[in-house]
Coordinates of N, CA and C in Angstrom, one line a residue:
M521 N 0.8 -1.2 0.0 CA 0.0 0.0 -0.1 C 0.9 1.2 0.0
S522 N 0.6 2.2 -0.8 CA 1.4 3.4 -0.8 C 0.5 4.6 -0.9
E523 N 0.9 5.6 0.0 CA 0.3 6.9 -0.3 C 1.4 8.0 -0.5
A524 N 2.6 7.5 -0.6 CA 3.7 8.4 -0.8 C 3.7 9.0 -2.1
H525 N 4.2 10.2 -2.1 CA 4.3 11.1 -3.3 C 5.7 10.9 -3.7
I526 N 6.6 10.5 -2.9 CA 8.0 10.2 -3.2 C 8.1 8.7 -3.3
S527 N 9.1 8.1 -3.8 CA 9.2 6.7 -4.1 C 8.9 5.8 -3.0
D528 N 8.0 4.7 -3.4 CA 7.7 3.8 -2.4 C 8.9 3.1 -1.8
M529 N 9.9 2.9 -2.5 CA 11.2 2.3 -2.1 C 11.8 3.2 -1.1
A530 N 11.8 4.4 -1.2 CA 12.4 5.4 -0.1 C 11.6 5.3 1.1
T531 N 10.3 5.3 1.0 CA 9.4 5.3 2.2 C 9.6 3.9 2.9
R532 N 9.6 2.8 2.1 CA 9.8 1.5 2.8 C 11.1 1.4 3.6
R533 N 12.2 2.0 2.9 CA 13.5 2.0 3.6 C 13.5 2.8 4.8
I534 N 12.7 4.0 4.8 CA 12.7 4.7 6.0 C 11.9 4.1 7.0
A535 N 10.7 3.4 6.7 CA 9.9 2.6 7.6 C 10.8 1.5 8.2
G536 N 11.7 0.8 7.5 CA 12.5 -0.2 8.0 C 13.5 0.3 9.0
I537 N 13.9 1.5 8.8 CA 14.8 2.1 9.7 C 14.2 2.6 11.1
V538 N 13.1 3.2 10.9 CA 12.4 3.7 12.2 C 11.6 2.8 12.9
A539 N 10.9 1.7 12.3 CA 10.1 0.8 12.9 C 10.7 0.1 14.1
P540 N 11.8 -0.4 14.1 CA 12.3 -1.0 15.4 C 12.5 -0.1 16.5
T541 N 12.8 1.2 16.2 CA 12.9 2.2 17.3 C 11.6 2.4 17.9
V542 N 10.7 2.6 17.0 CA 9.3 2.9 17.5 C 8.8 1.8 18.2
E543 N 8.9 0.7 17.8 CA 8.4 -0.5 18.5 C 9.0 -0.7 19.9
A544 N 10.3 -0.4 19.9 CA 11.1 -0.6 21.3 C 10.6 0.4 22.2
M545 N 10.0 1.6 21.6 CA 9.5 2.6 22.6 C 8.1 2.3 23.1
G546 N 7.4 1.2 22.5 CA 6.1 0.8 23.0 C 4.9 1.3 22.1
Y547 N 5.5 1.6 20.8 CA 4.4 2.1 19.9 C 4.5 1.2 18.6
E548 N 3.5 1.5 17.7 CA 3.4 0.7 16.4 C 3.5 1.7 15.3
L549 N 4.2 1.5 14.3 CA 4.2 2.3 13.1 C 3.0 2.1 12.3
V550 N 2.3 3.1 12.0 CA 0.9 3.1 11.2 C 1.3 3.4 9.8
R551 N 2.0 4.5 9.6 CA 2.3 4.9 8.2 C 3.6 5.8 8.1
V552 N 4.2 5.7 7.0 CA 5.5 6.5 6.7 C 5.1 7.1 5.3
M553 N 5.0 8.4 5.3 CA 4.7 9.1 4.0 C 5.7 10.2 3.7
M554 N 6.1 10.4 2.6 CA 6.9 11.6 2.2 C 6.2 12.5 1.1
T555 N 6.1 13.7 1.4 CA 5.4 14.6 0.6 C 6.2 15.9 0.3
G556 N 5.8 16.6 -0.7 CA 6.4 18.0 -0.9 C 7.5 18.0 -2.1
G557 N 8.0 19.2 -2.2 CA 8.9 19.3 -3.2 C 10.4 19.7 -2.8
R558 N 10.7 20.9 -2.8 CA 12.1 21.4 -2.4 C 12.4 21.0 -1.0
R559 N 11.6 21.2 -0.1 CA 11.9 20.7 1.2 C 10.7 19.8 1.6
P560 N 11.0 18.5 1.4 CA 9.9 17.5 1.7 C 9.6 17.3 3.1
T561 N 8.3 16.8 3.4 CA 8.0 16.5 4.7 C 7.9 14.9 4.9
L562 N 8.6 14.5 5.9 CA 8.5 13.1 6.2 C 7.5 12.9 7.4
Q563 N 6.3 12.3 7.1 CA 5.2 12.1 8.0 C 5.3 10.7 8.6
I564 N 5.4 10.7 9.9 CA 5.4 9.4 10.6 C 4.2 9.3 11.4
M565 N 3.4 8.3 11.3 CA 2.1 8.1 12.1 C 2.3 6.9 12.9
A566 N 2.0 7.0 14.1 CA 2.3 5.9 15.1 C 1.1 5.9 16.1
E567 N 1.0 4.7 16.8 CA 0.0 4.7 17.8 C 0.6 3.7 19.0
R568 N 0.1 3.8 20.2 CA 0.6 3.1 21.3 C 0.2 1.6 21.0
A569 N 1.2 0.7 21.3 CA 1.0 -0.6 21.1 C -0.1 -1.3 22.1
D570 N -0.3 -0.6 23.2 CA -1.2 -1.1 24.1 C -2.7 -0.6 23.9
G571 N -2.8 0.2 22.8 CA -4.1 0.7 22.4 C -4.6 1.9 23.1
S572 N -3.9 2.4 24.1 CA -4.2 3.6 24.8 C -4.0 4.8 24.0
G573 N -4.6 5.9 24.3 CA -4.5 7.1 23.6 C -3.1 7.7 23.5
M574 N -2.9 8.4 22.4 CA -1.6 9.2 22.3 C -1.8 10.7 22.5
G575 N -0.8 11.3 23.0 CA -0.9 12.7 23.3 C 0.3 13.4 22.7
V576 N 0.5 14.7 22.8 CA 1.4 15.5 22.2 C 2.7 15.1 22.7
D577 N 2.9 14.8 24.0 CA 4.2 14.3 24.6 C 4.7 13.1 24.0
D578 N 3.8 12.1 23.6 CA 4.1 11.0 23.0 C 4.8 11.2 21.6
C579 N 4.1 12.1 20.9 CA 4.6 12.5 19.5 C 6.0 13.2 19.6
A580 N 6.1 14.0 20.6 CA 7.4 14.7 20.7 C 8.5 13.8 21.1
E581 N 8.2 12.8 22.0 CA 9.2 11.8 22.3 C 9.6 10.9 21.1
I582 N 8.6 10.5 20.3 CA 8.9 9.7 19.1 C 9.7 10.6 18.1
S583 N 9.4 11.9 18.0 CA 10.1 12.8 17.0 C 11.5 12.9 17.5
R584 N 11.8 13.2 18.7 CA 13.2 13.4 19.2 C 13.9 12.2 19.0
T585 N 13.5 10.9 19.4 CA 14.2 9.7 19.1 C 14.3 9.3 17.7
I586 N 13.4 9.4 16.8 CA 13.5 9.2 15.4 C 14.5 10.1 14.7
S587 N 14.5 11.4 15.2 CA 15.4 12.4 14.5 C 16.8 11.9 14.7
A588 N 17.0 11.4 15.9 CA 18.5 11.0 16.2 C 18.8 9.8 15.3
V589 N 18.0 8.8 15.2 CA 18.1 7.6 14.3 C 18.3 8.1 12.8
L590 N 17.4 9.0 12.4 CA 17.6 9.4 11.0 C 18.8 10.3 10.6
D591 N 19.3 11.0 11.7 CA 20.6 11.6 11.5 C 21.7 10.7 11.3
V592 N 21.7 9.6 12.1 CA 22.7 8.6 11.9 C 22.7 7.9 10.5
E593 N 21.4 7.4 10.2 CA 21.2 6.6 9.0 C 21.3 7.5 7.8
D594 N 20.8 8.7 7.9 CA 20.8 9.6 6.8 C 20.1 9.1 5.5
P595 N 18.9 8.6 5.5 CA 18.2 8.0 4.3 C 17.6 9.0 3.5
I596 N 17.6 10.3 3.8 CA 17.0 11.4 3.0 C 18.0 12.5 2.6
A597 N 18.2 12.7 1.3 CA 19.1 13.7 0.8 C 18.5 15.0 1.0
G598 N 19.3 15.9 1.6 CA 18.9 17.3 1.7 C 18.1 17.5 2.9
E599 N 17.6 18.7 3.0 CA 16.8 19.1 4.1 C 15.3 18.5 4.0
Y600 N 14.6 18.3 5.2 CA 13.3 17.9 5.2 C 12.7 18.3 6.5
T601 N 11.4 18.2 6.6 CA 10.7 18.5 7.9 C 10.2 17.2 8.3
L602 N 10.3 16.9 9.7 CA 9.7 15.7 10.3 C 8.4 16.0 11.0
E603 N 7.3 15.2 10.7 CA 6.2 15.4 11.4 C 5.7 14.0 12.0
V604 N 5.4 14.1 13.3 CA 5.0 12.8 14.0 C 3.6 13.0 14.4
S605 N 2.6 12.1 14.3 CA 1.2 12.3 14.6 C 0.7 10.9 15.0
S606 N -0.5 11.0 15.6 CA -1.3 9.8 15.8 C -2.3 9.6 14.7
P607 N -2.8 8.3 14.5 CA -3.8 8.3 13.5 C -5.1 9.1 13.6
G608 N -5.6 9.4 14.8 CA -6.9 10.1 14.8 C -8.0 9.2 14.7
I609 N -9.2 9.7 14.8 CA -10.4 8.8 14.8 C -10.7 8.3 13.4
D610 N -10.7 9.2 12.4 CA -10.9 8.8 11.0 C -9.6 8.3 10.3
R611 N -8.9 7.4 10.9 CA -7.6 7.0 10.6 C -7.5 6.4 9.3
P612 N -6.2 6.4 8.8 CA -6.0 5.6 7.6 C -5.8 4.2 8.0
L613 N -6.2 3.3 7.1 CA -6.1 1.8 7.4 C -4.9 1.3 6.5
T614 N -3.8 0.9 7.1 CA -2.6 0.6 6.4 C -2.2 -0.9 6.6
R615 N -2.8 -1.5 7.6 CA -2.2 -2.9 7.9 C -3.5 -3.8 7.8
L616 N -3.3 -5.1 7.5 CA -4.3 -6.0 7.6 C -5.1 -6.0 8.9
K617 N -4.3 -6.0 9.9 CA -4.9 -5.9 11.4 C -5.9 -4.7 11.5
D618 N -5.6 -3.5 10.8 CA -6.5 -2.4 10.9 C -7.9 -2.8 10.3
F619 N -7.9 -3.5 9.2 CA -9.2 -3.9 8.6 C -10.0 -4.9 9.5
R620 N -9.1 -5.8 10.2 CA -9.8 -6.6 11.2 C -10.3 -5.9 12.4
R621 N -9.6 -5.1 12.9 CA -9.8 -4.3 14.1 C -11.1 -3.4 13.9
Y622 N -11.2 -2.9 12.8 CA -12.3 -1.8 12.6 C -13.5 -2.5 11.8
A623 N -13.5 -3.8 11.7 CA -14.6 -4.5 11.1 C -16.0 -4.0 11.7
G624 N -16.9 -3.6 10.8 CA -18.2 -3.1 11.5 C -18.3 -1.6 11.2
F625 N -17.3 -0.9 10.9 CA -17.2 0.5 10.7 C -17.1 0.8 9.3
E626 N -17.7 2.0 8.9 CA -17.7 2.5 7.7 C -16.2 3.0 7.1
A627 N -15.9 2.6 5.9 CA -14.6 3.0 5.3 C -14.7 3.3 3.9
R628 N -13.6 3.9 3.4 CA -13.6 4.2 2.0 C -12.2 3.6 1.6
V629 N -12.2 2.8 0.5 CA -11.1 2.1 0.0 C -10.8 2.6 -1.4
D630 N -9.6 3.0 -1.7 CA -9.3 3.4 -3.1 C -8.2 2.3 -3.6
M631 N -8.5 1.8 -4.7 CA -7.6 0.7 -5.3 C -6.6 1.4 -6.2
A632 N -5.5 0.9 -6.4 CA -4.5 1.4 -7.3 C -4.9 1.1 -8.7
A633 N -5.5 0.0 -9.0 CA -6.0 -0.3 -10.3 C -7.5 -0.7 -10.2
P634 N -8.3 -0.4 -11.3 CA -9.8 -0.7 -11.2 C -10.1 -2.2 -11.0
I635 N -11.1 -2.5 -10.3 CA -11.7 -3.8 -10.2 C -13.2 -3.8 -10.8
D636 N -13.3 -4.4 -11.8 CA -14.6 -4.4 -12.5 C -15.0 -2.9 -12.9
G637 N -14.0 -2.2 -13.3 CA -14.2 -0.8 -13.6 C -14.3 0.2 -12.5
R638 N -14.2 -0.2 -11.3 CA -14.3 0.7 -10.2 C -12.9 0.7 -9.4
K639 N -12.6 2.0 -8.9 CA -11.3 2.1 -8.1 C -11.7 2.5 -6.7
R640 N -12.9 3.0 -6.5 CA -13.3 3.6 -5.1 C -14.4 2.6 -4.6
F641 N -14.3 2.2 -3.4 CA -15.3 1.4 -2.7 C -15.7 2.0 -1.3
S642 N -16.8 2.2 -1.0 CA -17.1 2.7 0.3 C -18.2 1.7 0.8
G643 N -18.2 1.6 2.1 CA -19.2 0.7 2.9 C -18.6 0.3 4.2
R644 N -19.3 -0.7 4.7 CA -19.0 -1.3 6.1 C -17.9 -2.3 6.0
L645 N -16.9 -2.2 6.7 CA -15.8 -3.2 6.7 C -16.3 -4.4 7.3
R646 N -16.0 -5.6 6.8 CA -16.4 -6.8 7.2 C -15.2 -7.8 7.5
G647 N -14.0 -7.1 7.7 CA -12.8 -8.0 8.1 C -12.0 -8.3 6.8
V648 N -11.3 -9.4 7.0 CA -10.4 -9.9 6.0 C -10.6 -11.4 5.8
D649 N -10.5 -11.9 4.6 CA -10.6 -13.2 4.3 C -9.3 -14.1 4.4
D650 N -9.4 -15.3 4.2 CA -8.1 -16.1 4.3 C -7.1 -15.9 3.2
A651 N -7.5 -15.1 2.1 CA -6.7 -14.9 1.0 C -6.1 -13.4 1.2
D652 N -6.2 -12.8 2.3 CA -5.8 -11.4 2.6 C -6.5 -10.4 1.7
R653 N -7.8 -10.7 1.5 CA -8.6 -9.7 0.9 C -9.5 -9.0 1.8
V654 N -9.5 -7.7 1.7 CA -10.4 -6.8 2.6 C -11.9 -6.9 2.1
L655 N -12.7 -7.3 3.1 CA -14.1 -7.3 2.7 C -14.8 -6.1 3.1
V656 N -15.5 -5.6 2.1 CA -16.4 -4.3 2.3 C -17.7 -4.5 1.8
E657 N -18.8 -4.3 2.8 CA -20.2 -4.4 2.2 C -20.6 -3.1 1.7
T658 N -20.6 -3.1 0.4 CA -20.9 -1.7 -0.3 C -22.3 -1.3 -0.2
E659 N -23.2 -2.3 -0.2 CA -24.7 -2.1 0.0 C -25.2 -3.4 0.7
P660 N -26.4 -3.3 1.3 CA -26.9 -4.5 2.0 C -26.9 -5.7 1.1
G661 N -26.2 -6.8 1.6 CA -26.2 -8.1 0.8 C -25.1 -8.1 -0.3
V662 N -24.4 -6.9 -0.6 CA -23.3 -6.9 -1.6 C -22.0 -6.6 -0.9
Q663 N -21.1 -7.7 -1.0 CA -19.8 -7.7 -0.4 C -18.7 -7.8 -1.5
E664 N -17.8 -6.8 -1.5 CA -16.6 -6.8 -2.3 C -15.3 -7.4 -1.6
A665 N -14.7 -8.2 -2.2 CA -13.3 -8.8 -1.7 C -12.2 -8.1 -2.4
L666 N -11.6 -7.1 -1.7 CA -10.5 -6.3 -2.4 C -9.1 -6.8 -2.0
P667 N -8.2 -7.1 -3.0 CA -7.0 -7.6 -2.6 C -6.1 -6.6 -1.8
F668 N -5.7 -6.9 -0.7 CA -4.9 -6.0 0.2 C -3.7 -5.3 -0.5
E669 N -3.0 -6.0 -1.2 CA -1.8 -5.5 -2.0 C -2.2 -4.5 -3.0
G670 N -3.5 -4.4 -3.5 CA -3.8 -3.6 -4.4 C -4.5 -2.2 -4.0
I671 N -4.5 -2.1 -2.7 CA -5.1 -1.0 -2.1 C -4.1 0.2 -2.1
A672 N -4.6 1.3 -2.7 CA -3.7 2.6 -2.7 C -3.8 3.4 -1.5
R673 N -5.1 3.4 -1.0 CA -5.4 4.2 0.2 C -6.8 3.7 0.8
A674 N -6.8 3.7 2.1 CA -8.1 3.4 2.8 C -8.1 4.1 4.1
K675 N -9.3 4.6 4.5 CA -9.4 5.2 5.7 C -10.9 5.1 6.2
L676 N -11.0 5.2 7.6 CA -12.4 5.1 8.2 C -13.1 6.4 7.9
V677 N -14.3 6.3 7.8 CA -15.2 7.4 7.6 C -15.8 7.9 8.9
L678 N -15.5 9.2 9.2 CA -16.1 9.8 10.5 C -17.6 9.8 10.6
T679 N -18.0 8.8 11.5 CA -19.5 8.8 11.7 C -19.8 8.8 13.1
D680 N -21.0 9.1 13.6 CA -21.4 9.1 15.0 C -21.1 7.8 15.7
E681 N -21.2 6.7 15.0 CA -20.9 5.3 15.5 C -19.3 5.3 15.9
L682 N -18.5 5.7 14.9 CA -17.1 5.7 15.1 C -16.7 6.6 16.3
V683 N -17.3 7.8 16.4 CA -17.0 8.7 17.5 C -17.3 8.1 18.8
A684 N -18.5 7.6 18.8 CA -18.9 6.9 20.1 C -18.0 5.8 20.5
A685 N -17.5 5.0 19.6 CA -16.7 3.9 19.8 C -15.2 4.3 20.2
S686 N -14.9 5.5 19.8 CA -13.6 6.0 20.0 C -13.5 6.8 21.4
A687 N -14.6 7.1 22.0 CA -14.6 7.9 23.2 C -14.0 7.1 24.3
P688 N -13.2 7.8 25.3 CA -12.6 7.2 26.2 C -13.6 6.5 27.1
A689 N -13.1 5.3 27.9 CA -14.1 4.7 28.8 C -14.3 5.6 29.9
G690 N -15.4 5.7 30.4 CA -15.8 6.6 31.5 C -16.4 8.0 31.0
G691 N -16.6 8.1 29.7 CA -17.2 9.2 29.1 C -16.2 10.3 28.8
A692 N -16.8 11.5 28.5 CA -16.0 12.7 28.0 C -15.0 13.2 29.1
D693 N -15.3 12.9 30.5 CA -14.4 13.3 31.5 C -13.2 12.4 31.6
G694 N -13.0 11.4 30.9 CA -11.8 10.6 30.9 C -12.1 9.4 31.9
E695 N -11.1 9.2 32.9 CA -11.1 8.2 33.8 C -12.3 8.3 34.6

């Protein structure tokens, strides 16, 4: 899957460099994306491995640590801006486990190449089958099986149901 505007190979290389560090810190790498022109932006999206919420301090800690790793490895020629963020509620879906985890929620999936003349599929996620195809119920009783490797971009759709499911336990006041 690729959302990168700069080569997939470069973003895969960067992901390979930063993932072990991010994981050792107790986070999971969600997405690595390079965008921009003269001064590109390296976007690193991560979430806590334990599933708890991320805050600004988490992003700052990841940013400081990853900056040091990238300074040593130097995978990007020239100057760039590093952005670290959490996925947010209407998050991108980048891993098979994301499609399993968010089964039952509305999503939009864009394919790299058309399937039966269509590149965009919207509907309720129904998980993943044994052949690593993402299952999307596009209308009642109609389910599409989309090859995971052919997905260009996918994200959850912001709905009241998703917001309610994403609310911290104990209501708006937190604990």
